[in-house]
Amino acid sequence: MDLARVLINFFRVESCGKCTPCRIGTKRAHDLLEGISRGKGTLEDLDSLQALSQELLELSNCGLGQTAGTPIKDMLAYFRAEVEAHIRLGICPVGVCPMHD
Amino acid sequence: MTKLTINGIEIEAESNWTILKAAEHADITIPTLCYHKDLSPTGACRMCLVSVKGAKGLVTACTTPVSEGMEIQTENEALTSSRQSVLKLLLSVYHDKGYKPDETDNELFQWARHYGLDPYAFMSSKARYEVDSDPNPFIFVDMNKCILCTRCVRACSEIQGRFVWGVSERGFDSRIVAGMDEDMLDARCESCGACVAYCPTGALSLKPTINIGPAEKKVTTTCNYCGVGCQFDLNVIDDKVVRVTSNPAAPANGMHLCVKGRFGFSFVHHSDRLTKPLVREYLLKGEARPANKADRGNWVETSWDTALDIVADKLVAARDTFGPDSVGVLSSAKCTNEENYLMNKFGRQVIGTNNVDHCARLCHSSTVAGLATALGSGAMTNPMNDIYENANSILVIGSNTTEQHPVFGAKMRQAVLNRNVQLVVADPRRIELCEFAVMHIQQKPGTDIALINGLVNIILEKGYEDKSFIEERTENFDDFVENIKKYPPEKVSQITGVPVSQLYQAVEIMVKNAPLAVFWAMGITQHTVGVHNVFALADLQMVLGNFGIPGSGVNPLRGQNNVQGACDMGCLVNVYPGYQAVTVEAAQQKFEAAWGTTLSNKVGRTVTELIPDVIEGKTKALYILGENPAMTDPDSNHVRHCLEELDFMVLQDIFPTETSAYADVLLPGVTFAEKTGTYTNTERKVQMVRQAISERGDARQDWEITAVIAKKVIARGGREINEAPYSSWDYADSGEIMAEVAALTPSYGGISHQRLNAGEVLCWPCPDPTHPGTPILHIGKFTRGKGNLIPAIHVDPSELPDKDYPMMLTTGRVIYHWHSGEQTRRVKELLEIYGEALIEISPEDAAVIGLNEEINKVKVTSRRGEIIAHAWVTNRVPEGLIYGNFHFPESNINYLTKAALDPIAKIPEYKVSAVKIVAV
Ligand code: SF4
Ligand code: SF4
Ligand code: SF4
Ligand code: FES
């Protein structure tokens, strides 16, 4: 979960800003992951993240935006339980996220 | 040809088309936001994604080329959902502060609604940027509505050639900034408004009318400023013009406009508008005209009938007492063809004089005379778009095109940027266009003939002339060459101040990049050798064979919106409409038969003669339509003195002007927004002007006023006018006047309001109703048969600097104002941006006379007068030369200019006078 946040932050910062999905989508995704890491996530956020990762892949102009969704997609596919722990239990199972502001 | 299918429909496309273009041809709409057909595609917004069978993922229709066998799907559930995603993302950063927008043009909203999204439900509640963040008086900047489509960036660089907008930062922080994140005007914005016209979301809008909502109606009409003849839509609410918007179908300009066209309309509703006929008190008391204008009493409002009866009585009195030639009729290049035709008819038929003239005398009479003699037709030969597409080099001499014909200036910049056209500018000033030129020839004012003849001399020396063209299509070559021999490069260099090597280089550029198109304006015409200047340029193009082919020709840029038309309509002292000479018996008989009266075959007196002739008692009465000689004619002090001495002047105008102080009757006419008729642009395109709002107050249609005066004068007798096909003055509307014009003017024979309203674009000559018009002149043959190579002879300007008046003065206009300024000085924002006359002076001369931060005004004195104005220290002018304009009454440069006339065209030498200058 923290790795996905760090990676999405990388893409957000590196986005050139030309195309809509990458410019705004990476920022939205990063905001959502930030929220989860601070204990403010909701389960709907996970649906939004799922959709964003798909949009980044399909709609972006270049490889940067197209790749940006992958960490989220993989996170949700392979580490969903860990992410849900942040939301439903209010804990970070690996003890990395601050879980508060 | 490439075959493909879109949504199952088979389509044949050109191989250089994109999917979007192929779809457009099949009437299939693909949603777009960052794309605009006038701009280069960028593929940024991702709205136009479509699915292509076999492709990896979706592709953008606006940037993907077609290929054989493509199977494209433009609408399906998945695409709808991805477009909704894009729209939601964009709306999530879109914030509307709540001022009343004109949503009808908001493409983001349109597409959101199309895909079932309520824009207000999805937009952001937080502003990220300051609203109205730029002080530009015309352009309202609200980056909260920006979707970063970069259409503004591309419009400014690709259409206006100005490179004001750019994208700063990256990623989510990306934002549109002017220059180095500075104010637009500091980033060299010219306020053309192109960026606003292309912005799809209202992030950039028209500031003067930001809060008034959508128009009730839009009326397509033609700009009333310059001869480019841009068309646009007047937006009307509650019988008022509230804004101007681009109309993509406009033939001359497309979406583009300049600052005056887009923002200079509010004068229409200015409180100074004349709305009632006004008559001097002495006239109502039945007294004789007091010699001093101060004693003529106040203006008194009267009925139309009273005012027009006085006018008719006075004109009849002058005509019958002193003869028809004591009356002068000054028509207006601001008015329509129909109105001009009537002024010509009034002078010739009703009064019986050829004293019919207008301000073309002061601008392009030398062009008309020069080209008519050399080629047989005194007009621009090639349309601007043709030159943009086909010329390989352009010579601009004596035209500050980007300021005076801004939309054509922008086209020239585009030609350089997009087609690498080699631009040579010849101008004593470092005008803006020099930045785009491969060469700036900085000749001394008044040495153009020497310069051009010198170039031709080199062309002949090198054997670059087009021998077969000269042989087949011209005459008088031998005499011509004799004269050219007198202009060897060294001597030319001495006269003009242009280095010999530059003369040779210029020739190489122009010859190696044929075809060459030549442009000029007042820098060529307003000289005592104006006609010879024009000969020289026509000669140059004949020697190079640059006539009758695309991208070539001689292209005088006519100043006023309808100066071409006013000339075409016979508002010149020597010709009837269509340049049929008053001295040719057949023409005289034709118009006598048409108008049912006898006509004079004596060439009339020009405006530059009529006014000074007042002193000799030869001119007694003037009927002036929409002209302002007290401001625009040279040597203003003398002009004003002459006007004061007249017996009678009736002035028909929209505002009280400097000239109206000398008038006896003032008749309120209407602005372009209130009338229907035609203007003929500098390319000879005849275009409709359409009434958008009703006449203000009691103001009347100008053509009606002239017609009523005509009827009243005729009714008073004294001149026999018989029943004839066109003797009458009963017209139902201006369309009927155009029908009369067409019947009597061969080159307008096929022009009618019906055809123009049906959307036809017609350039004269257009001899009959099925003729498509003639965009390019002189194909295969000159109008006069063979082109006449007339020797052009250099003569020094009539006044050169000497020890008493050591500086040279040249004059012109600035982009934000128009002529005597009666309209543009009544547009608040134009005044905000350029509020007083500035005298341009070089840093060297400024240092000599001691200008600095505190002392920044200059007093300029010539043998005729003096003015005081703020100085603008700039290297636009070289040492020894200053430049001023005639837009402001208090510091009008025409107090200084000299009424030295070209002997043929009678055009004054505005472009050179000797002055002295001190800091004050
Ligand atoms: S108004 Fe014209 S010059 Fe100014 S930024 Fe916009 S497009 Fe460029
Ligand atoms: S200001 Fe308008 S035209 Fe420019 S990028 Fe933003 S939305 Fe597009
Ligand atoms: S270029 Fe001329 S015609 Fe066009 S908008 Fe400007 S002033 Fe009007
Ligand atoms: S319209 Fe094609 S990407 Fe914007």
mmCIF file of C-alpha atoms in Angstrom, chain B residues 319 323-325 345-355 597-601 719:
data_model
loop_
_atom_site.group_PDB
_atom_site.id
_atom_site.type_symbol
_atom_site.label_atom_id
_atom_site.label_comp_id
_atom_site.label_asym_id
_atom_site.label_seq_id
_atom_site.Cartn_x
_atom_site.Cartn_y
_atom_site.Cartn_z
ATOM 1 C CA ARG B 319 -25.671 76.109 -57.601
ATOM 2 C CA GLY B 323 -22.757 77.587 -60.919
ATOM 3 C CA PRO B 324 -22.777 73.852 -60.189
ATOM 4 C CA ASP B 325 -19.006 73.781 -59.785
ATOM 5 C CA LYS B 345 -25.453 60.539 -58.406
ATOM 6 C CA PHE B 346 -26.380 63.528 -56.265
ATOM 7 C CA GLY B 347 -23.326 65.545 -57.293
ATOM 8 C CA ARG B 348 -23.526 64.676 -60.956
ATOM 9 C CA GLN B 349 -27.226 64.387 -61.683
ATOM 10 C CA VAL B 350 -28.815 66.747 -59.164
ATOM 11 C CA ILE B 351 -26.155 69.446 -58.860
ATOM 12 C CA GLY B 352 -24.462 68.968 -62.225
ATOM 13 C CA THR B 353 -20.861 68.930 -61.077
ATOM 14 C CA ASN B 354 -18.064 66.384 -61.036
ATOM 15 C CA ASN B 355 -16.833 67.842 -57.742
ATOM 16 C CA THR B 597 -30.203 65.014 -67.560
ATOM 17 C CA THR B 598 -27.177 66.683 -69.077
ATOM 18 C CA LEU B 599 -23.890 65.992 -67.342
ATOM 19 C CA SER B 600 -20.605 67.856 -67.130
ATOM 20 C CA ASN B 601 -17.620 66.436 -68.979
ATOM 21 C CA ARG B 719 -32.124 72.044 -63.515
#
